[in-house]
mmCIF file of C-alpha atoms in Angstrom:
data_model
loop_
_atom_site.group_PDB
_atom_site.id
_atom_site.type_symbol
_atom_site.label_atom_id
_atom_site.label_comp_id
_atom_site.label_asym_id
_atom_site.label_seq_id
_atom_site.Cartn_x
_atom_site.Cartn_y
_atom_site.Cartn_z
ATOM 1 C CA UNK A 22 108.023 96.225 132.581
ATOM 2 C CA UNK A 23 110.166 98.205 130.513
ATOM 3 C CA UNK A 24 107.944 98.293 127.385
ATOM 4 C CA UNK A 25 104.935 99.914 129.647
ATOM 5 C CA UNK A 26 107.365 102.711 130.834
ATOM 6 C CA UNK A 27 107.694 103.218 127.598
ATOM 7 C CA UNK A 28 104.349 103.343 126.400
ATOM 8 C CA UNK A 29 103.522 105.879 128.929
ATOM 9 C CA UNK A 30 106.501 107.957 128.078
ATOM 10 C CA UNK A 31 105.647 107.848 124.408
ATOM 11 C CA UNK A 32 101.924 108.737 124.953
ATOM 12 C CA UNK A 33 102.347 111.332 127.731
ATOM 13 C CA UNK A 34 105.019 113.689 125.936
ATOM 14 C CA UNK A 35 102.947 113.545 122.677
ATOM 15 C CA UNK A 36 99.904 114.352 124.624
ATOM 16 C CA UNK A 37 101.467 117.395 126.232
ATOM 17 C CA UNK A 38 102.598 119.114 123.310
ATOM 18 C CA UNK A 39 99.796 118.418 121.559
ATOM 19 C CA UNK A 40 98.019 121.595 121.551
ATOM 20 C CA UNK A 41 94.538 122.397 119.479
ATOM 21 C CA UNK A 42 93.048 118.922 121.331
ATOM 22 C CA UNK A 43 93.393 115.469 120.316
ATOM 23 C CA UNK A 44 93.911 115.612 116.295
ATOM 24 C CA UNK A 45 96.837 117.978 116.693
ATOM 25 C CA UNK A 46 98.314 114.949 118.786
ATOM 26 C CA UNK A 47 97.824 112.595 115.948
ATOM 27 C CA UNK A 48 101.046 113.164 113.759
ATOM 28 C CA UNK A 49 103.088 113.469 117.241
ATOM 29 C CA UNK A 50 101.740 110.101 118.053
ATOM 30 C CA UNK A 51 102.804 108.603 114.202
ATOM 31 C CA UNK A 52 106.329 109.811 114.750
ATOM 32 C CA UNK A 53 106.949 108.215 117.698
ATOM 33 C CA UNK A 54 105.188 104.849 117.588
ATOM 34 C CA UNK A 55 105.750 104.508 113.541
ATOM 35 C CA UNK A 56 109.580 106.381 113.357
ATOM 36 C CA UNK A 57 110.763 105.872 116.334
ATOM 37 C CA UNK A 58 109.565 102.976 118.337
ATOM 38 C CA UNK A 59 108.781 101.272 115.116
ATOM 39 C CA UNK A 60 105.406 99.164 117.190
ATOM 40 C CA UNK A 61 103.212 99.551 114.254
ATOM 41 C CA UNK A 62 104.196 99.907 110.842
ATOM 42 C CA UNK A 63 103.121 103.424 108.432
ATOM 43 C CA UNK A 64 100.173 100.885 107.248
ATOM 44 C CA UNK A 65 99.088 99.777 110.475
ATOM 45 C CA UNK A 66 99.016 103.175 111.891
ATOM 46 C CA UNK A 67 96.998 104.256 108.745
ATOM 47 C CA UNK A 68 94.282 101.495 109.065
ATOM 48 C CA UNK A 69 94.087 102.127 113.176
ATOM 49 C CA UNK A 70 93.391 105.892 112.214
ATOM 50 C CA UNK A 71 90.913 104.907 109.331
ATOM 51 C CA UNK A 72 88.967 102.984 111.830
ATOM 52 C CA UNK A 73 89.073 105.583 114.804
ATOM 53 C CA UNK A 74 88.037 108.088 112.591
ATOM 54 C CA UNK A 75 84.861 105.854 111.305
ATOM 55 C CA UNK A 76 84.052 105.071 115.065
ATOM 56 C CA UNK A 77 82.289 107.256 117.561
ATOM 57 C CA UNK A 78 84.368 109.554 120.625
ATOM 58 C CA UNK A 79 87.793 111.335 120.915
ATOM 59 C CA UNK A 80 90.387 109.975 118.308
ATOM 60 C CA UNK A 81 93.405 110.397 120.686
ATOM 61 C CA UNK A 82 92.173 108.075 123.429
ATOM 62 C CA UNK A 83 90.770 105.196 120.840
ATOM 63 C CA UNK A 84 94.481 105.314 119.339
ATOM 64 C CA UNK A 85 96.276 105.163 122.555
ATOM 65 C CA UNK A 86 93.928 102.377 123.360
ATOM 66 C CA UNK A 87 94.793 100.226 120.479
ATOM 67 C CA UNK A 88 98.298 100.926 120.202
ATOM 68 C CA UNK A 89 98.737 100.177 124.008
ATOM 69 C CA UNK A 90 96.894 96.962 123.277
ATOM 70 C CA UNK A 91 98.877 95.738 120.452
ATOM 71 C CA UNK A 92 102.288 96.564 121.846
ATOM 72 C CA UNK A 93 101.266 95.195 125.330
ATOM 73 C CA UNK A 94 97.897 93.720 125.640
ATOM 74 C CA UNK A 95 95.033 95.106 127.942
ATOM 75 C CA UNK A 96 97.861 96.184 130.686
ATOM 76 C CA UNK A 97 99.076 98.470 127.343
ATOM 77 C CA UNK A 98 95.885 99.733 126.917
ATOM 78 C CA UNK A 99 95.213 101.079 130.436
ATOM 79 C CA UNK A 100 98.914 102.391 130.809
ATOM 80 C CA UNK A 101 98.346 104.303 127.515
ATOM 81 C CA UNK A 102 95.043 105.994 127.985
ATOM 82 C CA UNK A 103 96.114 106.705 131.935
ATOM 83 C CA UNK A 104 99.246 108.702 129.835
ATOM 84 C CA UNK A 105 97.113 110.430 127.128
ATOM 85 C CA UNK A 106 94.167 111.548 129.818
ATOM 86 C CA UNK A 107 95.374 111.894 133.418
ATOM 87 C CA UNK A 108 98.662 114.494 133.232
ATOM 88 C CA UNK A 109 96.192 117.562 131.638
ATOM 89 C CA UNK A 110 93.014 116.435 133.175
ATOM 90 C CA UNK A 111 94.655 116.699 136.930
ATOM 91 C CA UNK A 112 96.397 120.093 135.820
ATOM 92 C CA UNK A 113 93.181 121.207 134.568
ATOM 93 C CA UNK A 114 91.615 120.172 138.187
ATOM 94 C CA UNK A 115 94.322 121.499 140.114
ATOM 95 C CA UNK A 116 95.117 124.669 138.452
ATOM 96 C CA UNK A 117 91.334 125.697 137.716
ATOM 97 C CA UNK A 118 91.650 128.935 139.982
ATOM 98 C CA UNK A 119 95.242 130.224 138.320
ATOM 99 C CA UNK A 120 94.347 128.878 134.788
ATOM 100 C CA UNK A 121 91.007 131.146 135.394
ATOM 101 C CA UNK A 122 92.387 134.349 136.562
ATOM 102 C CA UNK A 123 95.006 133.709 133.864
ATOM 103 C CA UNK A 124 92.056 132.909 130.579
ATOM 104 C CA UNK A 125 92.493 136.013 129.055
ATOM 105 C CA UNK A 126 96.219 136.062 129.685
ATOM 106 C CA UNK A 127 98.139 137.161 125.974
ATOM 107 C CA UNK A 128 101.232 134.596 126.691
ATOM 108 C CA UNK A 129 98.455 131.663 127.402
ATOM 109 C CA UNK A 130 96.762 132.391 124.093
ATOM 110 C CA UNK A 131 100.128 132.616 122.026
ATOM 111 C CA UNK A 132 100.730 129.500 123.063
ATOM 112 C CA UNK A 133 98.174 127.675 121.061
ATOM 113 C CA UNK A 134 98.236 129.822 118.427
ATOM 114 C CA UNK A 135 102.451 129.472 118.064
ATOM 115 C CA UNK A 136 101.838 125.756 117.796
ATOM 116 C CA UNK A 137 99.328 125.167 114.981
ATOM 117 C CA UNK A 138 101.313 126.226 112.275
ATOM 118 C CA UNK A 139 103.453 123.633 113.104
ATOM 119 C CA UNK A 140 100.609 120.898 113.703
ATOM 120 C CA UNK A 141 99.555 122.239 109.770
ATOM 121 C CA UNK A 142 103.287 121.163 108.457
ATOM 122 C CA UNK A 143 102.746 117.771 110.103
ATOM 123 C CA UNK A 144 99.857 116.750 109.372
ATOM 124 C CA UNK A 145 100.343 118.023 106.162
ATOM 125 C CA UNK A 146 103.287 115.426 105.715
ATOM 126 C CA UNK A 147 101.410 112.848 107.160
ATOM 127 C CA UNK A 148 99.074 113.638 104.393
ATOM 128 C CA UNK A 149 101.921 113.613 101.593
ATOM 129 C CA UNK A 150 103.167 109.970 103.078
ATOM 130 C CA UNK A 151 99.592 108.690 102.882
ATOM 131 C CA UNK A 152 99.520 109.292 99.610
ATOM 132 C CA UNK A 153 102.757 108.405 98.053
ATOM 133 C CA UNK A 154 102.700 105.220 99.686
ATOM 134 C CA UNK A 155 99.395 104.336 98.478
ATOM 135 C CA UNK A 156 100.563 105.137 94.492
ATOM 136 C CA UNK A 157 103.491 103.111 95.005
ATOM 137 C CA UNK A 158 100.561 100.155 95.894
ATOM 138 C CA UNK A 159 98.067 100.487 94.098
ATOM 139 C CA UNK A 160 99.038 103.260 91.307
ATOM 140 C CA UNK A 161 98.060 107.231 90.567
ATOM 141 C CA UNK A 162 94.759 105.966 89.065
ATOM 142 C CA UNK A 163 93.092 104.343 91.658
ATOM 143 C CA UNK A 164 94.156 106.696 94.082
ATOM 144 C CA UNK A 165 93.326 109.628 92.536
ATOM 145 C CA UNK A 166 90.094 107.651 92.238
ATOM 146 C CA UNK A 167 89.582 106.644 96.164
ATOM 147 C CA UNK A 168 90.728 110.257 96.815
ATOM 148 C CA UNK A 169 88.043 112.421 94.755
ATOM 149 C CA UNK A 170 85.138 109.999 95.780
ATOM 150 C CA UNK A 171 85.729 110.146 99.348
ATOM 151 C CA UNK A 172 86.140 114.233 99.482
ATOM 152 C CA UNK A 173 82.955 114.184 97.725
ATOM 153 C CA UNK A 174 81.096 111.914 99.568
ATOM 154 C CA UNK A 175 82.485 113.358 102.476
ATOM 155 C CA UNK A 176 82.954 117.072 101.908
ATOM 156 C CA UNK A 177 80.331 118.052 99.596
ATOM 157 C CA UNK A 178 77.766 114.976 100.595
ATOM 158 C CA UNK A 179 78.911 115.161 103.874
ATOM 159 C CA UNK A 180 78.253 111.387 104.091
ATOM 160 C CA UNK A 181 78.865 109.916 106.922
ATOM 161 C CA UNK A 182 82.896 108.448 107.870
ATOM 162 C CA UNK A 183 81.633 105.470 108.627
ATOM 163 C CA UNK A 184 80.133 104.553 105.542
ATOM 164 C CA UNK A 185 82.930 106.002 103.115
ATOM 165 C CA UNK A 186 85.238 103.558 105.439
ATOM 166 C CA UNK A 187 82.676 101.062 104.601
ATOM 167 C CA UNK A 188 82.362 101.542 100.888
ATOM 168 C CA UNK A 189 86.109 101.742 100.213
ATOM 169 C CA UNK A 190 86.740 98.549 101.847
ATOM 170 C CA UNK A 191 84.460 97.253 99.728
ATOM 171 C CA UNK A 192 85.857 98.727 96.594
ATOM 172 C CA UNK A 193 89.152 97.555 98.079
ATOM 173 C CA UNK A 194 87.936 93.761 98.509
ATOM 174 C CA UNK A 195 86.443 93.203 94.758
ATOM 175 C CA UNK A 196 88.394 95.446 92.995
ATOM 176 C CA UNK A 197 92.360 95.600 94.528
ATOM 177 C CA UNK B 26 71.442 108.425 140.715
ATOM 178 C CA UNK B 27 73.892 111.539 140.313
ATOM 179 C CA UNK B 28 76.736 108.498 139.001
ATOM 180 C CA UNK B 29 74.311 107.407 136.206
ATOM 181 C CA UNK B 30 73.279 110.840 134.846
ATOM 182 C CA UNK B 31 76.924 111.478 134.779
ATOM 183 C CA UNK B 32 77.328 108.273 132.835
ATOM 184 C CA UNK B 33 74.498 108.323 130.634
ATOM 185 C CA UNK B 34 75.336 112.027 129.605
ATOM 186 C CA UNK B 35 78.786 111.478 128.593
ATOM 187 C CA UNK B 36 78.266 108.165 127.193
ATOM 188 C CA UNK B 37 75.721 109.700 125.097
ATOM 189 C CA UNK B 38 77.412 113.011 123.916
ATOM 190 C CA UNK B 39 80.806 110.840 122.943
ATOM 191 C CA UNK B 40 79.086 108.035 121.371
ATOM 192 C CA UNK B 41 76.734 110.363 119.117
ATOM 193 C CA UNK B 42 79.382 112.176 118.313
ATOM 194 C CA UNK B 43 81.796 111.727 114.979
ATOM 195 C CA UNK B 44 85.177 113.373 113.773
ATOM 196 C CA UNK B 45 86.942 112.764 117.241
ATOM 197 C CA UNK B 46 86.709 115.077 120.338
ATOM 198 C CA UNK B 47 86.400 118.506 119.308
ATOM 199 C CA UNK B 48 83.381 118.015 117.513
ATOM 200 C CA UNK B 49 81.566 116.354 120.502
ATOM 201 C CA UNK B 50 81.636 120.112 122.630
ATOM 202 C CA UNK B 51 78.006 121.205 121.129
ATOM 203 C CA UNK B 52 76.885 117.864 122.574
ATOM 204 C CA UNK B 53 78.524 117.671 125.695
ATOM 205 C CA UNK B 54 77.106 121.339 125.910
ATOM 206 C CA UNK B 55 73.698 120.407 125.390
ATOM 207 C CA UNK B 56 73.913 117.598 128.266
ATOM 208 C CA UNK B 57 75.702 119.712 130.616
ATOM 209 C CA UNK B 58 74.072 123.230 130.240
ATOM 210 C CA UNK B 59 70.666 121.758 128.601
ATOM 211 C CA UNK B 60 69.701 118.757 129.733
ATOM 212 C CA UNK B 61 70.953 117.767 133.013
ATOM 213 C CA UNK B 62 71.643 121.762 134.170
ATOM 214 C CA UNK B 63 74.868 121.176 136.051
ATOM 215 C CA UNK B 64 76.721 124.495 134.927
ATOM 216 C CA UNK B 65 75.487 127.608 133.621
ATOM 217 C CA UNK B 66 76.394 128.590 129.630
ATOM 218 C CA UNK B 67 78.421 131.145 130.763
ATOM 219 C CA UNK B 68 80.162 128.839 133.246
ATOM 220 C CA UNK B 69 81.003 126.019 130.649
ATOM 221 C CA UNK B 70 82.495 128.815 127.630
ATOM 222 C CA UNK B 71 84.998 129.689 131.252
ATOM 223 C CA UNK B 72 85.816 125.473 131.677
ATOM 224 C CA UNK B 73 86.006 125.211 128.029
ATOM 225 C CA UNK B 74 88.136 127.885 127.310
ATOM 226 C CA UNK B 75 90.583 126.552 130.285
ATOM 227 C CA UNK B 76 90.544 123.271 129.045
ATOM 228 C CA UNK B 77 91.458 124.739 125.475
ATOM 229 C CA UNK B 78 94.797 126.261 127.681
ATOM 230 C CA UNK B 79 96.362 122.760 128.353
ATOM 231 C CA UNK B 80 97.204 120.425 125.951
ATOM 232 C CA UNK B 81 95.433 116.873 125.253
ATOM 233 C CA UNK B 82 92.381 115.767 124.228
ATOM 234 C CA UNK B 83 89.511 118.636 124.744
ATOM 235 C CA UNK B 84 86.805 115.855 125.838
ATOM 236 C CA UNK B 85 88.414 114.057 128.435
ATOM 237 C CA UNK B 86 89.320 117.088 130.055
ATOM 238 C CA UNK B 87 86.149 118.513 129.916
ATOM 239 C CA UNK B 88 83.721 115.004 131.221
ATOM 240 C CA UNK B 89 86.619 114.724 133.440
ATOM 241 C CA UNK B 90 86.179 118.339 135.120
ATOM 242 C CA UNK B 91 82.965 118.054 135.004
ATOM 243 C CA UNK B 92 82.252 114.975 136.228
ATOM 244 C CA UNK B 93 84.486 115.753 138.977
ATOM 245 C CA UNK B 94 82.726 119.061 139.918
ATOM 246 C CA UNK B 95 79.451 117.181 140.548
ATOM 247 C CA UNK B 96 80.473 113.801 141.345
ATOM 248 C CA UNK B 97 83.635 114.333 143.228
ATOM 249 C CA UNK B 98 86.875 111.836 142.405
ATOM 250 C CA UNK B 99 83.837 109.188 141.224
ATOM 251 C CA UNK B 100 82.116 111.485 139.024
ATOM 252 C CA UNK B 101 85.672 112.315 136.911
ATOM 253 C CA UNK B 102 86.552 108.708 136.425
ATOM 254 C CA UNK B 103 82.778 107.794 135.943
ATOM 255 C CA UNK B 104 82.709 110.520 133.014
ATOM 256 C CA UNK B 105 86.077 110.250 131.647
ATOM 257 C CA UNK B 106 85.305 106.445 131.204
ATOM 258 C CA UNK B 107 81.566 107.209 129.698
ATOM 259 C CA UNK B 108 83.887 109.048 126.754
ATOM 260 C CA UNK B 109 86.040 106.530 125.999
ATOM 261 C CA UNK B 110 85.556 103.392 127.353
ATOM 262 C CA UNK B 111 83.019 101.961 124.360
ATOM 263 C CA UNK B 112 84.960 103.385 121.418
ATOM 264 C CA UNK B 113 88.152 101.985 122.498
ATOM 265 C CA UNK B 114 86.522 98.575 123.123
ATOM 266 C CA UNK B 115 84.996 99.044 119.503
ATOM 267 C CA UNK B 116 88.192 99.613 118.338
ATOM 268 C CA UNK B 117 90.255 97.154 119.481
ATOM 269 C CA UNK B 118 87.742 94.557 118.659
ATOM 270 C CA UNK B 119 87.261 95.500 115.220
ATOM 271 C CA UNK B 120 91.484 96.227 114.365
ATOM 272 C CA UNK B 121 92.364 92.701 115.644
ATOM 273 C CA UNK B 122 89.154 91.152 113.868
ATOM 274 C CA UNK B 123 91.036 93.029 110.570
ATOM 275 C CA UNK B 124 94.388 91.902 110.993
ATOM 276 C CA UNK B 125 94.009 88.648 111.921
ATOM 277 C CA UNK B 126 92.785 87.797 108.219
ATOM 278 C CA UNK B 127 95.660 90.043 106.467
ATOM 279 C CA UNK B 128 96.915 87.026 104.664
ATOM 280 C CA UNK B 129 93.728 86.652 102.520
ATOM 281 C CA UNK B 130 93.921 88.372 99.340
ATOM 282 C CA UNK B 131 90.911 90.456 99.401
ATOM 283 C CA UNK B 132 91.297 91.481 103.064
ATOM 284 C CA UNK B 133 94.787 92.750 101.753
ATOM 285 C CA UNK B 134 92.652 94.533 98.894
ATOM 286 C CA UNK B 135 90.304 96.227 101.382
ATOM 287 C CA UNK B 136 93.226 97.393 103.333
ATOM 288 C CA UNK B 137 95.430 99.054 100.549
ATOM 289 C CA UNK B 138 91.622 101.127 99.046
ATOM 290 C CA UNK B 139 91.520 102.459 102.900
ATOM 291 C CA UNK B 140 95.167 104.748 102.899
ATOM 292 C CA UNK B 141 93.713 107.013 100.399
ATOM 293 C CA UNK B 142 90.604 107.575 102.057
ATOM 294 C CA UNK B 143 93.004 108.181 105.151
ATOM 295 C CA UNK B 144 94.877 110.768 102.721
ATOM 296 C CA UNK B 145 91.838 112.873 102.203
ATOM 297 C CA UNK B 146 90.873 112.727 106.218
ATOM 298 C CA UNK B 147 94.220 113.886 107.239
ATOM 299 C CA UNK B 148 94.326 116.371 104.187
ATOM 300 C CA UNK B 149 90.983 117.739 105.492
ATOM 301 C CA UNK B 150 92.329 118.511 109.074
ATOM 302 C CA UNK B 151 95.128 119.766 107.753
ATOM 303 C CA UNK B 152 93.196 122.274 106.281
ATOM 304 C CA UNK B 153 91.028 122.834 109.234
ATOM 305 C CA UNK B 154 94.411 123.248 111.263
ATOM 306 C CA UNK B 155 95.329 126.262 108.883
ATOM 307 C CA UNK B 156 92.061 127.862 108.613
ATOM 308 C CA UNK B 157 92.211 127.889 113.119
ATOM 309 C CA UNK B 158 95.521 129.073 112.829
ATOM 310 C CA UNK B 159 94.523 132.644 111.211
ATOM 311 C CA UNK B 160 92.689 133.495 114.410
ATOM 312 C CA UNK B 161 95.878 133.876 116.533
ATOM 313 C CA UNK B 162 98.447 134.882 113.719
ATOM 314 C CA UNK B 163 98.924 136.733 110.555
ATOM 315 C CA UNK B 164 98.824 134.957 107.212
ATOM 316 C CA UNK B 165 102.521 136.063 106.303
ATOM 317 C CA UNK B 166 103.355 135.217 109.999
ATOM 318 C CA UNK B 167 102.095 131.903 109.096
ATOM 319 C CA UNK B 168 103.667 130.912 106.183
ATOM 320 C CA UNK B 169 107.138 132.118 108.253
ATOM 321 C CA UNK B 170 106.114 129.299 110.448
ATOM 322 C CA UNK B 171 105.005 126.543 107.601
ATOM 323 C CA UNK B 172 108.175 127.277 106.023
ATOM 324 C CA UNK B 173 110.703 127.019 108.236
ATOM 325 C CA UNK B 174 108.918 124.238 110.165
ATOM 326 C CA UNK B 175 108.607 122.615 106.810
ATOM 327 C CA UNK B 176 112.796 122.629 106.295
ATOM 328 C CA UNK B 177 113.514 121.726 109.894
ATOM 329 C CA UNK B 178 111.012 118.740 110.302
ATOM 330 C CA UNK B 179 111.629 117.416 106.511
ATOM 331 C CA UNK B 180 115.184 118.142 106.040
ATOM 332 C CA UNK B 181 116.793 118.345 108.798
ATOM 333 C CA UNK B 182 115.141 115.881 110.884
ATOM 334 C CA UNK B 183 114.553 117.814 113.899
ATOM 335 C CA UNK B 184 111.735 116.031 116.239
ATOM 336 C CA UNK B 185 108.920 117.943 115.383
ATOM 337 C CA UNK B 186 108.589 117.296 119.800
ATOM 338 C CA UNK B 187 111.335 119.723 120.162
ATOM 339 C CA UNK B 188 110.278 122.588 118.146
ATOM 340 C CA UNK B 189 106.812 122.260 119.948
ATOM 341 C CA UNK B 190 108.771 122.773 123.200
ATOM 342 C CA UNK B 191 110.555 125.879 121.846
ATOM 343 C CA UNK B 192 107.617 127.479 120.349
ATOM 344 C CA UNK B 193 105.635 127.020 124.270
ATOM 345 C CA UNK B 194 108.510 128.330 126.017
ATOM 346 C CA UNK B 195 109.002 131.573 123.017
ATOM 347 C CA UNK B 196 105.055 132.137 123.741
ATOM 348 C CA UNK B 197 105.374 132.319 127.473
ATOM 349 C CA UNK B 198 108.700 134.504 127.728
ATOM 350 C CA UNK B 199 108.793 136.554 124.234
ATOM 351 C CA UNK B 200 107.664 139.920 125.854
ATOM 352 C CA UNK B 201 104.025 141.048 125.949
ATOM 353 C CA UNK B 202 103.668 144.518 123.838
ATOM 354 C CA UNK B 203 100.916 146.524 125.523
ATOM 355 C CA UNK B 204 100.356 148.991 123.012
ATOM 356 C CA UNK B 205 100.192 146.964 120.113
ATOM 357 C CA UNK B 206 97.773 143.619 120.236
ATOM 358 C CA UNK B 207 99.802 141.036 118.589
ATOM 359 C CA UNK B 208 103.447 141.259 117.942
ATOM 360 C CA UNK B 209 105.052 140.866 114.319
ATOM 361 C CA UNK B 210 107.684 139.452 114.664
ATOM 362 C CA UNK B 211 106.647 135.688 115.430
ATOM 363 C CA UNK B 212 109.319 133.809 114.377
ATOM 364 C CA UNK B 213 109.387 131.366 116.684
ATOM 365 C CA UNK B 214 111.008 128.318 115.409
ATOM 366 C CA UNK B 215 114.543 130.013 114.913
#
């Protein structure tokens, strides 16, 4: 009982100061499952977000899914995505007539713009990790490698996510 | 019939749409305003920029308002499960298909060639996070912000939850100047 409390907990305080939508919740999400609650390991975490982000749909729910589900089975997965969607979807509901006299309101602008720097620094971390645990795997070469043909593919190409995903884990399987 | 426009138009925008929920608004858009003609453009820019107020994912409180405007306490969990019920089916099915071969040597290969590919995705937003950030604050403002959020997440180990909290509560009380637009000095994370 006490691990789905927890779950919820976890997912509905990262959810609430995520601001900027669900990416910005991403590296709040890492912290606490990887750092703190220590349910999936830096790897784990890295191949759940390489999948989400090669399927279809909002990436915060299909993480919260997952997670739930491998710390505490289906039950996890409801108890996860209730935390992640409910708590700003019924404030949205239930505030619509304040939250619209107030949508031009200075403060309630600040306060998304105050938080992205801060989203940058994390993610950009997140980034850094990615990559220095990766060298210490499989070495500067190959990641450097991965690295350029994937921002090309996917930056310049703009190839689909999917099917860089696809290709490096095929790369990864006759190659690594 | 109302339940399974709702559910075909939100199944349709989320599933047809990649690089996770922001990117899906032009398509809920064009099911909303274009196909199905539930709200007015000028009406959904309002929800939208309400939804963009509260924190969370942007899509699930959009289908969910939505689908509860037209389809009462149904219509929200009808939409809201449209969004996300496949992909997190997907998802599951395919992760556990993954890991439950992680012993085999190649499987191990194809996971270790996915982190940098991961490195550049997260690099990317990153980036994208930056760019959004100039519309609210200054550039110098900004790299106030990187820095000493840099030094107090990396070095001193404060949970990065915490400075979110004080940076919402310095936004709501720091005092609004009405003869200047924006204020200069921002620094929030003090």
């Amino acid at each position: 009982m006490i691990i789905y409390w927890k779950l919820f907990l976890s997912f509905l305080i990262t959810n609430l100061l995520g601001y900027g939508g669900g990416p910005a919740t991403i590296p709040l999400i890492k912290n606490d499952v990887v750092n703190r609650h220590h349910w999936l390991t830096s790897q784990e975490f890295q191949e759940a977000f390489a999948m989400g982000n090669s399927l279809p749909g909002p990436i915060a729910t299909k993480m919260a899914g997952y997670i739930g589900y491998k710390v505490a089975g289906p039950f996890g997965t409801v108890v996860a995505v209730i935390a992640t969607v409910i708590p700003s979807l019924f404030l949205m509901i239930l505030l619509m007539s304040i939250l619209y006299k107030n949508r031009k309101s200075i403060r309630v602008k600040r306060m998304t713009s105050y938080v992205k720097p801060t989203i940058v620094v994390l993610l950009g971390l997140l980034t850094f990790e990615s990559f220095s645990e990766s060298i210490q795997e499989i070495g500067m070469l190959q990641v450097i490698f991965i690295a350029l043909c994937t921002f090309m593919l996917m930056e310049k190409l703009k190839i689909h996510p999917a099917i860089i995903v696809f290709a490096a884990l095929a790369y990864g399987a006759i190659n690594l | 019939m109302k339940q399974k426009d709702i559910f075909v138009a939100f199944f349709r925008s989320s599933i047809l749409g990649y690089g996770g929920g922001p990117s899906t608004i032009p398509l809920i858009y064009k099911e909303v305003v274009e196909t199905y003609k539930w709200m007015k453009d000028e009406e959904f820019s309002d929800v939208l920029a309400i939804g963009n107020m509260l924190p969370g994912p942007i899509n699930t409180k959009l289908s969910g308002y939505i689908g509860y405007r037209i389809g009462g306490i149904l219509g929200m969990i009808n939409a809201v499960l449209a969004t996300i019920l496949p992909t997190i089916i997907l998802m599951i099915l395919l992760l556990t298909t993954l890991t439950s071969f992680k012993d085999i040597k190649w499987v191990n290969g194809m996971k270790e060639s996915i982190v940098p590919v991961v490195g550049v995705m997260l690099g990317v937003l990153t980036w994208q996070f930056y760019k959004s950030s100039k519309s609210g604050l200054k550039t110098p403002t900004i790299i106030i912000h990187l820095i000493v959020g840099l030094i107090l997440i990396q070095f001193l180990h404060i949970h990065p939850g915490i400075i979110i909290a004080c940076l919402l509560l310095f936004a709501v009380f720091q005092p609004v100047k009405t003869s200047s637009s924006t204020s200069k000095t921002d620094k929030g994370e003090a």
